[in-house]
mmCIF file of C-alpha atoms and ligand atoms in Angstrom:
data_model
loop_
_atom_site.group_PDB
_atom_site.id
_atom_site.type_symbol
_atom_site.label_atom_id
_atom_site.label_comp_id
_atom_site.label_asym_id
_atom_site.label_seq_id
_atom_site.Cartn_x
_atom_site.Cartn_y
_atom_site.Cartn_z
ATOM 1 C CA MET A 1 -7.905 28.336 -8.295
ATOM 2 C CA GLN A 2 -9.386 25.405 -7.353
ATOM 3 C CA SER A 3 -10.633 24.618 -3.542
ATOM 4 C CA PRO A 4 -10.087 21.617 -2.380
ATOM 5 C CA TRP A 5 -13.646 21.108 -2.253
ATOM 6 C CA GLU A 6 -13.579 21.045 -6.170
ATOM 7 C CA TYR A 7 -10.768 18.792 -6.119
ATOM 8 C CA ALA A 8 -11.807 15.245 -8.133
ATOM 9 C CA ASP A 9 -10.553 13.141 -4.953
ATOM 10 C CA PHE A 10 -12.249 15.518 -2.277
ATOM 11 C CA ASP A 11 -14.396 12.878 -0.819
ATOM 12 C CA ASP A 12 -15.885 14.625 2.369
ATOM 13 C CA HIS A 13 -12.325 14.446 3.812
ATOM 14 C CA GLU A 14 -13.429 15.393 7.666
ATOM 15 C CA VAL A 15 -10.532 17.754 7.677
ATOM 16 C CA VAL A 16 -7.389 19.021 5.496
ATOM 17 C CA HIS A 17 -4.651 20.949 7.469
ATOM 18 C CA PHE A 18 -2.536 23.104 5.312
ATOM 19 C CA VAL A 19 1.215 23.541 7.566
ATOM 20 C CA THR A 20 3.959 26.174 7.310
ATOM 21 C CA ASP A 21 6.441 26.615 9.496
ATOM 22 C CA ARG A 22 9.115 29.479 8.069
ATOM 23 C CA SER A 23 12.306 28.903 10.826
ATOM 24 C CA THR A 24 12.469 25.254 9.504
ATOM 25 C CA GLY A 25 10.866 25.955 5.784
ATOM 26 C CA LEU A 26 8.309 23.338 6.612
ATOM 27 C CA LYS A 27 5.480 23.303 3.939
ATOM 28 C CA ALA A 28 2.858 20.232 4.697
ATOM 29 C CA LEU A 29 -0.555 19.135 4.193
ATOM 30 C CA ILE A 30 -2.231 16.656 6.778
ATOM 31 C CA ALA A 31 -5.441 15.225 5.136
ATOM 32 C CA VAL A 32 -7.700 13.031 8.038
ATOM 33 C CA HIS A 33 -10.246 11.522 5.470
ATOM 34 C CA SER A 34 -12.078 9.359 8.548
ATOM 35 C CA THR A 35 -11.938 9.175 12.087
ATOM 36 C CA HIS A 36 -15.497 6.889 12.112
ATOM 37 C CA LEU A 37 -12.915 3.680 13.324
ATOM 38 C CA GLY A 38 -10.290 5.260 15.150
ATOM 39 C CA PRO A 39 -7.614 8.108 14.526
ATOM 40 C CA GLY A 40 -6.819 8.508 11.064
ATOM 41 C CA ALA A 41 -3.628 6.543 10.460
ATOM 42 C CA GLY A 42 -1.481 6.587 7.639
ATOM 43 C CA GLY A 43 2.162 7.628 6.627
ATOM 44 C CA THR A 44 4.171 10.959 5.517
ATOM 45 C CA ARG A 45 5.400 11.221 2.473
ATOM 46 C CA PHE A 46 8.392 13.780 1.984
ATOM 47 C CA TRP A 47 8.751 14.502 -1.639
ATOM 48 C CA HIS A 48 8.968 17.312 -4.122
ATOM 49 C CA TYR A 49 5.849 18.376 -6.052
ATOM 50 C CA ALA A 50 6.122 20.525 -9.255
ATOM 51 C CA ARG A 51 2.628 21.683 -8.389
ATOM 52 C CA SER A 52 1.690 22.053 -5.281
ATOM 53 C CA GLY A 53 -1.998 21.241 -6.141
ATOM 54 C CA ASP A 54 -0.287 17.879 -7.354
ATOM 55 C CA ALA A 55 0.529 17.488 -3.209
ATOM 56 C CA VAL A 56 -3.223 18.481 -2.696
ATOM 57 C CA VAL A 57 -4.363 15.265 -4.597
ATOM 58 C CA ASP A 58 -1.931 13.083 -3.236
ATOM 59 C CA ALA A 59 -2.879 13.857 0.072
ATOM 60 C CA LEU A 60 -6.431 13.486 -0.685
ATOM 61 C CA ARG A 61 -6.440 10.222 -2.526
ATOM 62 C CA LEU A 62 -3.532 8.615 -0.214
ATOM 63 C CA SER A 63 -5.833 9.426 2.944
ATOM 64 C CA ARG A 64 -9.013 7.849 1.312
ATOM 65 C CA GLY A 65 -6.814 4.866 0.526
ATOM 66 C CA MET A 66 -5.582 4.273 3.887
ATOM 67 C CA SER A 67 -9.106 4.479 5.116
ATOM 68 C CA TYR A 68 -10.059 1.667 2.814
ATOM 69 C CA LYS A 69 -7.219 -0.189 3.757
ATOM 70 C CA ASN A 70 -7.430 -0.105 7.081
ATOM 71 C CA ALA A 71 -10.397 -0.675 7.547
ATOM 72 C CA MET A 72 -10.351 -3.901 5.397
ATOM 73 C CA ALA A 73 -7.194 -4.724 7.629
ATOM 74 C CA GLY A 74 -9.959 -5.059 10.549
ATOM 75 C CA LEU A 75 -7.896 -2.065 12.463
ATOM 76 C CA ARG A 76 -9.432 0.129 14.762
ATOM 77 C CA LEU A 77 -7.856 2.784 13.020
ATOM 78 C CA GLY A 78 -8.886 5.261 10.188
ATOM 79 C CA GLY A 79 -7.666 6.895 7.351
ATOM 80 C CA GLY A 80 -5.171 9.993 7.106
ATOM 81 C CA LYS A 81 -2.242 10.591 5.406
ATOM 82 C CA ALA A 82 0.591 13.653 5.261
ATOM 83 C CA VAL A 83 3.016 14.976 2.641
ATOM 84 C CA ILE A 84 5.466 17.390 3.148
ATOM 85 C CA LEU A 85 6.286 19.317 -0.156
ATOM 86 C CA ALA A 86 10.204 19.367 -0.554
ATOM 87 C CA ASP A 87 11.993 21.021 -2.649
ATOM 88 C CA PRO A 88 13.491 20.106 -5.662
ATOM 89 C CA ASN A 89 16.838 19.139 -3.948
ATOM 90 C CA ARG A 90 15.001 17.354 -1.140
ATOM 91 C CA THR A 91 16.745 19.163 1.576
ATOM 92 C CA LYS A 92 15.624 17.350 5.024
ATOM 93 C CA THR A 93 16.732 18.315 8.291
ATOM 94 C CA PRO A 94 15.946 17.220 11.803
ATOM 95 C CA GLU A 95 14.221 20.359 12.488
ATOM 96 C CA MET A 96 11.752 20.513 9.840
ATOM 97 C CA PHE A 97 10.637 16.903 11.362
ATOM 98 C CA ALA A 98 10.519 18.357 14.666
ATOM 99 C CA ALA A 99 8.444 21.099 13.015
ATOM 100 C CA PHE A 100 6.117 18.510 11.780
ATOM 101 C CA GLY A 101 6.181 16.586 14.992
ATOM 102 C CA ARG A 102 4.864 19.785 16.294
ATOM 103 C CA ALA A 103 1.742 20.314 14.000
ATOM 104 C CA VAL A 104 0.787 16.663 14.278
ATOM 105 C CA ASP A 105 0.627 16.732 17.854
ATOM 106 C CA GLY A 106 -1.698 19.967 17.523
ATOM 107 C CA LEU A 107 -3.951 17.841 15.992
ATOM 108 C CA GLY A 108 -4.296 15.869 19.512
ATOM 109 C CA GLY A 109 -4.444 12.316 18.043
ATOM 110 C CA ALA A 110 -6.759 12.703 15.004
ATOM 111 C CA TYR A 111 -3.629 11.786 12.824
ATOM 112 C CA VAL A 112 -1.332 9.189 13.472
ATOM 113 C CA THR A 113 1.599 9.095 11.379
ATOM 114 C CA ALA A 114 4.260 6.669 9.943
ATOM 115 C CA GLU A 115 6.729 6.032 7.270
ATOM 116 C CA ASP A 116 6.012 6.705 3.425
ATOM 117 C CA VAL A 117 8.072 7.219 0.549
ATOM 118 C CA GLY A 118 10.949 9.814 1.119
ATOM 119 C CA VAL A 119 10.366 9.209 4.985
ATOM 120 C CA THR A 120 13.019 7.206 7.374
ATOM 121 C CA VAL A 121 13.126 5.786 10.648
ATOM 122 C CA ALA A 122 15.324 8.351 11.561
ATOM 123 C CA ASP A 123 13.363 11.723 10.325
ATOM 124 C CA LEU A 124 10.375 9.267 12.461
ATOM 125 C CA VAL A 125 12.546 9.520 15.292
ATOM 126 C CA GLU A 126 12.945 13.130 15.149
ATOM 127 C CA VAL A 127 8.770 13.637 15.313
ATOM 128 C CA SER A 128 8.508 11.569 17.848
ATOM 129 C CA LYS A 129 10.346 13.650 20.034
ATOM 130 C CA GLN A 130 7.454 16.180 19.531
ATOM 131 C CA THR A 131 4.487 13.961 19.624
ATOM 132 C CA ARG A 132 3.137 10.672 20.739
ATOM 133 C CA TYR A 133 1.171 10.056 17.714
ATOM 134 C CA VAL A 134 3.833 8.310 15.489
ATOM 135 C CA SER A 135 4.124 4.641 14.599
ATOM 136 C CA GLY A 136 6.758 2.186 12.857
ATOM 137 C CA LEU A 137 9.780 3.443 15.007
ATOM 138 C CA PRO A 138 12.770 1.292 15.523
ATOM 139 C CA ALA A 139 11.544 -1.844 17.280
ATOM 140 C CA ALA A 140 12.579 -2.850 20.999
ATOM 141 C CA ALA A 141 14.084 -6.487 21.478
ATOM 142 C CA GLY A 142 10.908 -8.989 21.192
ATOM 143 C CA ALA A 143 8.740 -6.022 20.405
ATOM 144 C CA VAL A 144 6.323 -5.265 17.517
ATOM 145 C CA GLY A 145 7.521 -2.775 15.233
ATOM 146 C CA GLY A 146 10.509 -2.184 12.898
ATOM 147 C CA ASP A 147 10.511 -2.806 8.987
ATOM 148 C CA PRO A 148 6.658 -3.662 7.803
ATOM 149 C CA GLY A 149 8.146 -5.283 4.749
ATOM 150 C CA PRO A 150 8.568 -8.812 5.609
ATOM 151 C CA HIS A 151 4.824 -8.648 7.081
ATOM 152 C CA THR A 152 3.660 -7.372 3.792
ATOM 153 C CA SER A 153 5.192 -10.208 2.046
ATOM 154 C CA TYR A 154 3.902 -12.771 4.147
ATOM 155 C CA GLY A 155 0.247 -11.246 3.298
ATOM 156 C CA VAL A 156 0.971 -10.987 -0.093
ATOM 157 C CA PHE A 157 2.079 -14.475 -0.392
ATOM 158 C CA LEU A 158 -0.908 -15.952 1.528
ATOM 159 C CA GLY A 159 -2.823 -14.195 -0.838
ATOM 160 C CA ILE A 160 -1.455 -15.139 -3.900
ATOM 161 C CA LYS A 161 -2.035 -18.840 -2.563
ATOM 162 C CA ALA A 162 -5.901 -18.114 -2.024
ATOM 163 C CA ALA A 163 -5.843 -16.765 -5.620
ATOM 164 C CA VAL A 164 -4.478 -20.024 -6.643
ATOM 165 C CA ARG A 165 -6.589 -21.844 -4.665
ATOM 166 C CA ARG A 166 -9.740 -20.125 -6.069
ATOM 167 C CA LYS A 167 -8.946 -19.891 -9.430
ATOM 168 C CA LEU A 168 -6.190 -23.112 -10.310
ATOM 169 C CA GLY A 169 -7.934 -25.356 -7.262
ATOM 170 C CA LYS A 170 -4.387 -25.757 -6.035
ATOM 171 C CA ASP A 171 -3.205 -26.001 -2.603
ATOM 172 C CA SER A 172 0.203 -25.414 -3.052
ATOM 173 C CA LEU A 173 2.449 -23.173 -5.333
ATOM 174 C CA SER A 174 4.371 -25.974 -6.237
ATOM 175 C CA GLY A 175 5.347 -26.730 -9.959
ATOM 176 C CA LEU A 176 3.448 -22.965 -10.653
ATOM 177 C CA HIS A 177 5.383 -20.244 -12.446
ATOM 178 C CA LEU A 178 5.024 -16.616 -10.874
ATOM 179 C CA ALA A 179 6.657 -13.601 -12.433
ATOM 180 C CA ILE A 180 7.715 -11.226 -9.996
ATOM 181 C CA GLN A 181 7.672 -7.489 -10.765
ATOM 182 C CA GLY A 182 10.704 -5.842 -8.656
ATOM 183 C CA ALA A 183 13.114 -7.130 -6.022
ATOM 184 C CA GLY A 184 12.997 -4.937 -3.147
ATOM 185 C CA SER A 185 11.937 -5.435 0.214
ATOM 186 C CA VAL A 186 8.355 -7.028 -0.413
ATOM 187 C CA ALA A 187 9.162 -8.768 -3.957
ATOM 188 C CA SER A 188 12.030 -10.280 -2.105
ATOM 189 C CA GLY A 189 10.084 -12.162 0.810
ATOM 190 C CA VAL A 190 7.388 -12.915 -2.289
ATOM 191 C CA ALA A 191 10.101 -14.673 -4.174
ATOM 192 C CA ARG A 192 11.730 -16.228 -0.711
ATOM 193 C CA ARG A 193 8.373 -17.895 -0.066
ATOM 194 C CA ALA A 194 6.875 -18.804 -3.545
ATOM 195 C CA ALA A 195 10.478 -20.562 -4.594
ATOM 196 C CA GLY A 196 10.736 -22.176 -1.122
ATOM 197 C CA GLU A 197 7.137 -23.763 -1.814
ATOM 198 C CA GLY A 198 8.398 -25.074 -5.190
ATOM 199 C CA ALA A 199 7.250 -22.337 -7.441
ATOM 200 C CA ARG A 200 9.136 -21.346 -10.633
ATOM 201 C CA VAL A 201 10.136 -18.121 -9.967
ATOM 202 C CA THR A 202 10.881 -14.885 -12.917
ATOM 203 C CA LEU A 203 11.523 -11.738 -11.720
ATOM 204 C CA THR A 204 12.644 -8.194 -12.662
ATOM 205 C CA ASP A 205 14.122 -5.022 -11.392
ATOM 206 C CA ILE A 206 14.974 -1.705 -12.712
ATOM 207 C CA ASP A 207 18.126 -2.554 -10.694
ATOM 208 C CA ALA A 208 19.659 -5.256 -12.504
ATOM 209 C CA SER A 209 21.893 -6.387 -9.747
ATOM 210 C CA ARG A 210 19.079 -6.617 -7.174
ATOM 211 C CA ALA A 211 17.383 -8.842 -9.494
ATOM 212 C CA GLN A 212 20.044 -10.795 -10.246
ATOM 213 C CA ARG A 213 20.999 -10.983 -6.443
ATOM 214 C CA LEU A 214 17.575 -12.260 -5.552
ATOM 215 C CA ALA A 215 17.341 -14.251 -8.376
ATOM 216 C CA ASP A 216 20.560 -16.176 -7.360
ATOM 217 C CA GLU A 217 19.563 -16.899 -3.715
ATOM 218 C CA VAL A 218 16.269 -18.284 -4.307
ATOM 219 C CA GLY A 219 16.927 -19.642 -8.143
ATOM 220 C CA ALA A 220 14.411 -17.647 -10.119
ATOM 221 C CA THR A 221 15.715 -16.414 -13.717
ATOM 222 C CA VAL A 222 15.929 -12.534 -14.578
ATOM 223 C CA VAL A 223 14.049 -10.706 -17.564
ATOM 224 C CA ALA A 224 14.397 -7.281 -18.519
ATOM 225 C CA PRO A 225 11.812 -4.928 -16.929
ATOM 226 C CA ASP A 226 9.766 -4.516 -20.062
ATOM 227 C CA GLU A 227 9.099 -8.435 -20.341
ATOM 228 C CA ILE A 228 7.606 -9.075 -17.296
ATOM 229 C CA MET A 229 4.227 -7.744 -18.046
ATOM 230 C CA THR A 230 3.614 -9.833 -20.788
ATOM 231 C CA LEU A 231 5.201 -12.989 -19.697
ATOM 232 C CA GLU A 232 3.234 -16.462 -19.782
ATOM 233 C CA ALA A 233 3.253 -17.485 -16.249
ATOM 234 C CA ASP A 234 0.014 -18.505 -13.637
ATOM 235 C CA VAL A 235 0.540 -15.180 -11.671
ATOM 236 C CA LEU A 236 1.822 -12.150 -11.730
ATOM 237 C CA SER A 237 2.768 -10.725 -8.678
ATOM 238 C CA PRO A 238 3.296 -6.562 -9.072
ATOM 239 C CA ASN A 239 5.752 -5.346 -6.337
ATOM 240 C CA ALA A 240 7.529 -2.498 -7.728
ATOM 241 C CA LEU A 241 4.850 0.442 -9.197
ATOM 242 C CA GLY A 242 1.838 1.629 -8.940
ATOM 243 C CA ALA A 243 -0.745 2.260 -11.806
ATOM 244 C CA ILE A 244 0.722 -0.831 -14.047
ATOM 245 C CA LEU A 245 -2.978 -2.175 -15.020
ATOM 246 C CA THR A 246 -3.476 0.077 -18.057
ATOM 247 C CA ALA A 247 -6.091 -0.888 -20.778
ATOM 248 C CA GLU A 248 -2.678 -1.861 -22.373
ATOM 249 C CA SER A 249 -1.066 -4.051 -20.690
ATOM 250 C CA ILE A 250 -4.246 -5.538 -19.295
ATOM 251 C CA ALA A 251 -4.464 -6.454 -22.821
ATOM 252 C CA GLY A 252 -1.276 -7.939 -23.120
ATOM 253 C CA LEU A 253 -1.142 -9.968 -19.669
ATOM 254 C CA ASN A 254 -0.544 -13.800 -20.217
ATOM 255 C CA VAL A 255 -1.375 -15.046 -16.805
ATOM 256 C CA ALA A 256 -4.166 -16.212 -14.686
ATOM 257 C CA ILE A 257 -4.056 -14.220 -11.507
ATOM 258 C CA VAL A 258 -3.013 -11.178 -10.733
ATOM 259 C CA ALA A 259 -1.915 -10.409 -6.880
ATOM 260 C CA GLY A 260 0.947 -8.341 -5.521
ATOM 261 C CA GLY A 261 1.915 -5.780 -3.015
ATOM 262 C CA ALA A 262 2.356 -2.610 -5.039
ATOM 263 C CA ASN A 263 0.149 -0.014 -3.930
ATOM 264 C CA ASN A 264 -2.602 1.458 -6.542
ATOM 265 C CA GLN A 265 -1.640 -0.911 -9.421
ATOM 266 C CA LEU A 266 -4.928 -0.326 -11.577
ATOM 267 C CA ALA A 267 -4.504 2.949 -12.895
ATOM 268 C CA THR A 268 -7.915 3.852 -12.731
ATOM 269 C CA PRO A 269 -10.689 2.000 -11.065
ATOM 270 C CA ALA A 270 -12.346 1.701 -14.989
ATOM 271 C CA GLU A 271 -9.155 -0.881 -15.311
ATOM 272 C CA GLY A 272 -10.542 -3.506 -12.668
ATOM 273 C CA ASP A 273 -13.571 -4.092 -15.311
ATOM 274 C CA LEU A 274 -10.693 -4.793 -17.926
ATOM 275 C CA VAL A 275 -9.042 -7.419 -15.713
ATOM 276 C CA ARG A 276 -12.285 -8.776 -14.754
ATOM 277 C CA ALA A 277 -13.197 -9.103 -18.694
ATOM 278 C CA ARG A 278 -10.139 -10.924 -19.585
ATOM 279 C CA GLY A 279 -11.162 -13.377 -16.855
ATOM 280 C CA ILE A 280 -8.128 -12.689 -14.807
ATOM 281 C CA LEU A 281 -8.590 -13.185 -11.174
ATOM 282 C CA TYR A 282 -7.633 -9.998 -9.609
ATOM 283 C CA ALA A 283 -6.433 -9.346 -5.232
ATOM 284 C CA PRO A 284 -7.227 -5.885 -4.806
ATOM 285 C CA ASP A 285 -4.144 -4.469 -3.702
ATOM 286 C CA TYR A 286 -4.916 -2.620 -0.582
ATOM 287 C CA VAL A 287 -6.138 -5.616 0.978
ATOM 288 C CA ILE A 288 -3.279 -7.961 -0.126
ATOM 289 C CA ASN A 289 -0.879 -5.760 0.909
ATOM 290 C CA ALA A 290 -2.034 -4.760 4.710
ATOM 291 C CA GLY A 291 0.307 -6.968 6.401
ATOM 292 C CA GLY A 292 2.958 -3.851 7.115
ATOM 293 C CA ILE A 293 -0.005 -1.709 8.465
ATOM 294 C CA ILE A 294 -1.508 -4.385 10.598
ATOM 295 C CA ASN A 295 2.174 -5.049 12.139
ATOM 296 C CA VAL A 296 2.653 -0.616 12.676
ATOM 297 C CA ALA A 297 -1.040 -0.706 13.675
ATOM 298 C CA SER A 298 -0.096 -3.204 16.430
ATOM 299 C CA GLU A 299 2.880 -1.449 17.344
ATOM 300 C CA TYR A 300 0.835 1.874 17.867
ATOM 301 C CA LEU A 301 -2.091 0.207 19.630
ATOM 302 C CA GLY A 302 -0.417 -1.907 21.861
ATOM 303 C CA ASP A 303 -2.888 -4.848 20.912
ATOM 304 C CA ALA A 304 -0.697 -7.728 19.599
ATOM 305 C CA ASP A 305 2.135 -9.706 19.769
ATOM 306 C CA GLU A 306 4.364 -11.098 16.927
ATOM 307 C CA ALA A 307 1.699 -14.182 17.272
ATOM 308 C CA GLY A 308 -1.278 -11.751 17.315
ATOM 309 C CA VAL A 309 0.068 -10.073 14.451
ATOM 310 C CA ARG A 310 0.771 -13.030 12.563
ATOM 311 C CA ALA A 311 -2.805 -14.299 13.272
ATOM 312 C CA LYS A 312 -4.389 -11.141 11.853
ATOM 313 C CA ILE A 313 -2.064 -11.192 9.172
ATOM 314 C CA GLU A 314 -3.676 -14.823 8.556
ATOM 315 C CA GLN A 315 -7.105 -13.476 8.091
ATOM 316 C CA ILE A 316 -6.310 -11.467 4.325
ATOM 317 C CA PRO A 317 -6.990 -14.848 2.255
ATOM 318 C CA GLU A 318 -10.855 -15.094 3.808
ATOM 319 C CA ARG A 319 -11.283 -11.191 3.235
ATOM 320 C CA LEU A 320 -10.302 -11.914 -0.239
ATOM 321 C CA GLU A 321 -12.314 -14.858 -0.522
ATOM 322 C CA ALA A 322 -15.117 -12.936 0.820
ATOM 323 C CA ILE A 323 -14.438 -10.133 -1.882
ATOM 324 C CA TRP A 324 -14.260 -12.778 -4.704
ATOM 325 C CA GLU A 325 -17.523 -14.009 -3.508
ATOM 326 C CA GLU A 326 -19.145 -10.866 -3.752
ATOM 327 C CA SER A 327 -17.571 -9.704 -6.935
ATOM 328 C CA ASP A 328 -18.925 -13.603 -8.798
ATOM 329 C CA ARG A 329 -22.482 -12.928 -6.866
ATOM 330 C CA THR A 330 -22.693 -9.415 -7.983
ATOM 331 C CA ASP A 331 -20.869 -9.328 -11.229
ATOM 332 C CA ARG A 332 -18.730 -6.340 -10.099
ATOM 333 C CA ASN A 333 -14.665 -6.472 -10.188
ATOM 334 C CA PRO A 334 -12.884 -7.132 -6.965
ATOM 335 C CA ALA A 335 -11.669 -3.897 -6.786
ATOM 336 C CA ALA A 336 -14.779 -1.936 -7.037
ATOM 337 C CA VAL A 337 -16.772 -5.012 -4.329
ATOM 338 C CA ALA A 338 -13.881 -4.201 -1.824
ATOM 339 C CA ASP A 339 -14.220 -0.099 -2.013
ATOM 340 C CA ASP A 340 -18.109 -0.865 -1.356
ATOM 341 C CA MET A 341 -16.992 -2.885 1.016
ATOM 342 C CA ALA A 342 -14.779 -0.894 3.043
ATOM 343 C CA ARG A 343 -17.116 2.232 2.409
ATOM 344 C CA ARG A 344 -19.656 0.445 4.346
ATOM 345 C CA LEU A 345 -16.942 -0.368 7.105
ATOM 346 C CA ILE A 346 -16.391 3.552 7.442
ATOM 347 C CA GLY A 347 -20.153 3.994 7.568
ATOM 348 C CA ARG A 348 -20.504 5.824 4.255
ATOM 349 C CA GLY A 349 -21.752 2.594 2.581
HETATM 350 P P1 NAD B 1 11.358 -1.512 -2.470
HETATM 351 O O1 NAD B 1 11.910 0.129 -2.926
HETATM 352 O O2 NAD B 1 12.014 -2.033 -1.436
HETATM 353 O O3 NAD B 1 11.318 -2.044 -3.420
HETATM 354 C C1 NAD B 1 10.645 -1.601 -5.034
HETATM 355 C C2 NAD B 1 11.523 -2.140 -5.857
HETATM 356 O O4 NAD B 1 10.921 -1.965 -7.117
HETATM 357 C C3 NAD B 1 13.206 -1.315 -6.026
HETATM 358 O O5 NAD B 1 13.840 -2.733 -6.078
HETATM 359 C C4 NAD B 1 13.070 -0.577 -7.530
HETATM 360 O O6 NAD B 1 14.331 -0.580 -8.004
HETATM 361 C C5 NAD B 1 12.009 -1.523 -8.390
HETATM 362 N N1 NAD B 1 11.167 -0.996 -9.483
HETATM 363 C C6 NAD B 1 11.222 0.362 -9.630
HETATM 364 N N2 NAD B 1 10.097 0.439 -10.612
HETATM 365 C C7 NAD B 1 10.487 -0.783 -11.479
HETATM 366 C C8 NAD B 1 10.070 -1.173 -12.840
HETATM 367 N N3 NAD B 1 9.876 -0.370 -13.383
HETATM 368 N N4 NAD B 1 10.262 -2.167 -12.688
HETATM 369 C C9 NAD B 1 10.953 -2.952 -11.944
HETATM 370 N N5 NAD B 1 11.035 -3.172 -10.825
HETATM 371 C C10 NAD B 1 11.100 -1.710 -10.868
HETATM 372 O O7 NAD B 1 9.943 -1.327 -2.185
HETATM 373 P P2 NAD B 1 8.908 -2.573 -1.016
HETATM 374 O O8 NAD B 1 8.585 -1.428 -0.059
HETATM 375 O O9 NAD B 1 9.481 -3.544 -1.651
HETATM 376 O O10 NAD B 1 7.612 -1.935 -1.677
HETATM 377 C C11 NAD B 1 7.090 -2.130 -3.294
HETATM 378 C C12 NAD B 1 5.290 -2.045 -3.770
HETATM 379 O O11 NAD B 1 4.760 -2.455 -2.246
HETATM 380 C C13 NAD B 1 5.392 -0.265 -3.896
HETATM 381 O O12 NAD B 1 4.116 -0.248 -4.488
HETATM 382 C C14 NAD B 1 4.716 -0.172 -1.831
HETATM 383 O O13 NAD B 1 3.824 1.550 -1.954
HETATM 384 C C15 NAD B 1 4.123 -1.276 -1.764
HETATM 385 N N6 NAD B 1 4.122 -1.693 -0.589
HETATM 386 C C16 NAD B 1 4.676 -1.900 0.144
HETATM 387 C C17 NAD B 1 4.608 -1.759 1.879
HETATM 388 C C18 NAD B 1 5.815 -2.844 2.649
HETATM 389 O O14 NAD B 1 5.608 -2.687 3.445
HETATM 390 N N7 NAD B 1 6.956 -2.185 2.338
HETATM 391 C C19 NAD B 1 3.160 -2.325 2.117
HETATM 392 C C20 NAD B 1 2.211 -2.197 1.604
HETATM 393 C C21 NAD B 1 2.551 -1.503 0.042
#
């Protein structure tokens, strides 16, 4: 039996809590990677894991990712993440989320939760009845909060423009060809903004009708999901799944830039070198997709209004620039550079 200290993803996490509540059937893990910059903040995932060890790996990996992401977004937040181990039917009850809320509350603010895969705003409302250490709740009229998707899209769009400026020397996306993977919340915002600036957009989604609706709206072309990774374009913007950049897919890329909002785009850190070796400019995912967490953090910390949130999202391009500069100067791939920068920010350089 492997102990948490032996997991490859264990990275001196400050605490890892195993939570059980027999009366509601709650089984959860709360991992706090770092509180160096502030409370360990990150969403809760509700997922059925074939093996409970997979849940531990997810909690460890995702909480470290949040440390890096929050640090690189300039937030006064550390990194944490929770996973709730769902049964195969993903049975959910308000009581279960209430029990989870009590567990979060018991940590006294070391961990602040929000949405992640499988967790809705309604679930968080149940959590919020038990603890104030929660964000991503319905926004009151005029207040900061609500759906992070549009904020993520805005940051991704600005990041794509920064990459285009650096790699192609152009200040506008007008006339450029963008290949967008996904037609969901983040992808649709990116597609609208890019098309609005005159870019030619080709997109895909495994939900064909969703892809077609978005394409009709923005005047884009739809391709099959397996065509997007090899499409000849200026920019590939992955906004669907993780682990899409593998040795095989990187060899088939036909773009100058990869810049999109999907989390964990590189299958493993080693793929960062392969993208760079192909001369493709890569925007590290957790830096370019920080718009949503910037909005969620401002809701929780109460330190910015809508204009303040926009101003913080508008700093994403300069962070990317700093990463690309260091990448060129030190001849290392941008994802590795971003990880190093993040580790310095959380006092683990
Ligand atoms: P979403 O669920 O709204 O959209 C994802 C879309 O991807 C869906 O339409 C789905 O059908 C499609 N998809 C799934 N597999 C696909 C495949 N193989 N090929 C093509 N399309 C496929 O999710 P979202 O909120 O837009 O998030 C997209 C990505 O961005 C995820 O990786 C998410 O983790 C990441 N992200 C989102 C936010 C946010 O604020 N929503 C913030 C940071 C990162």
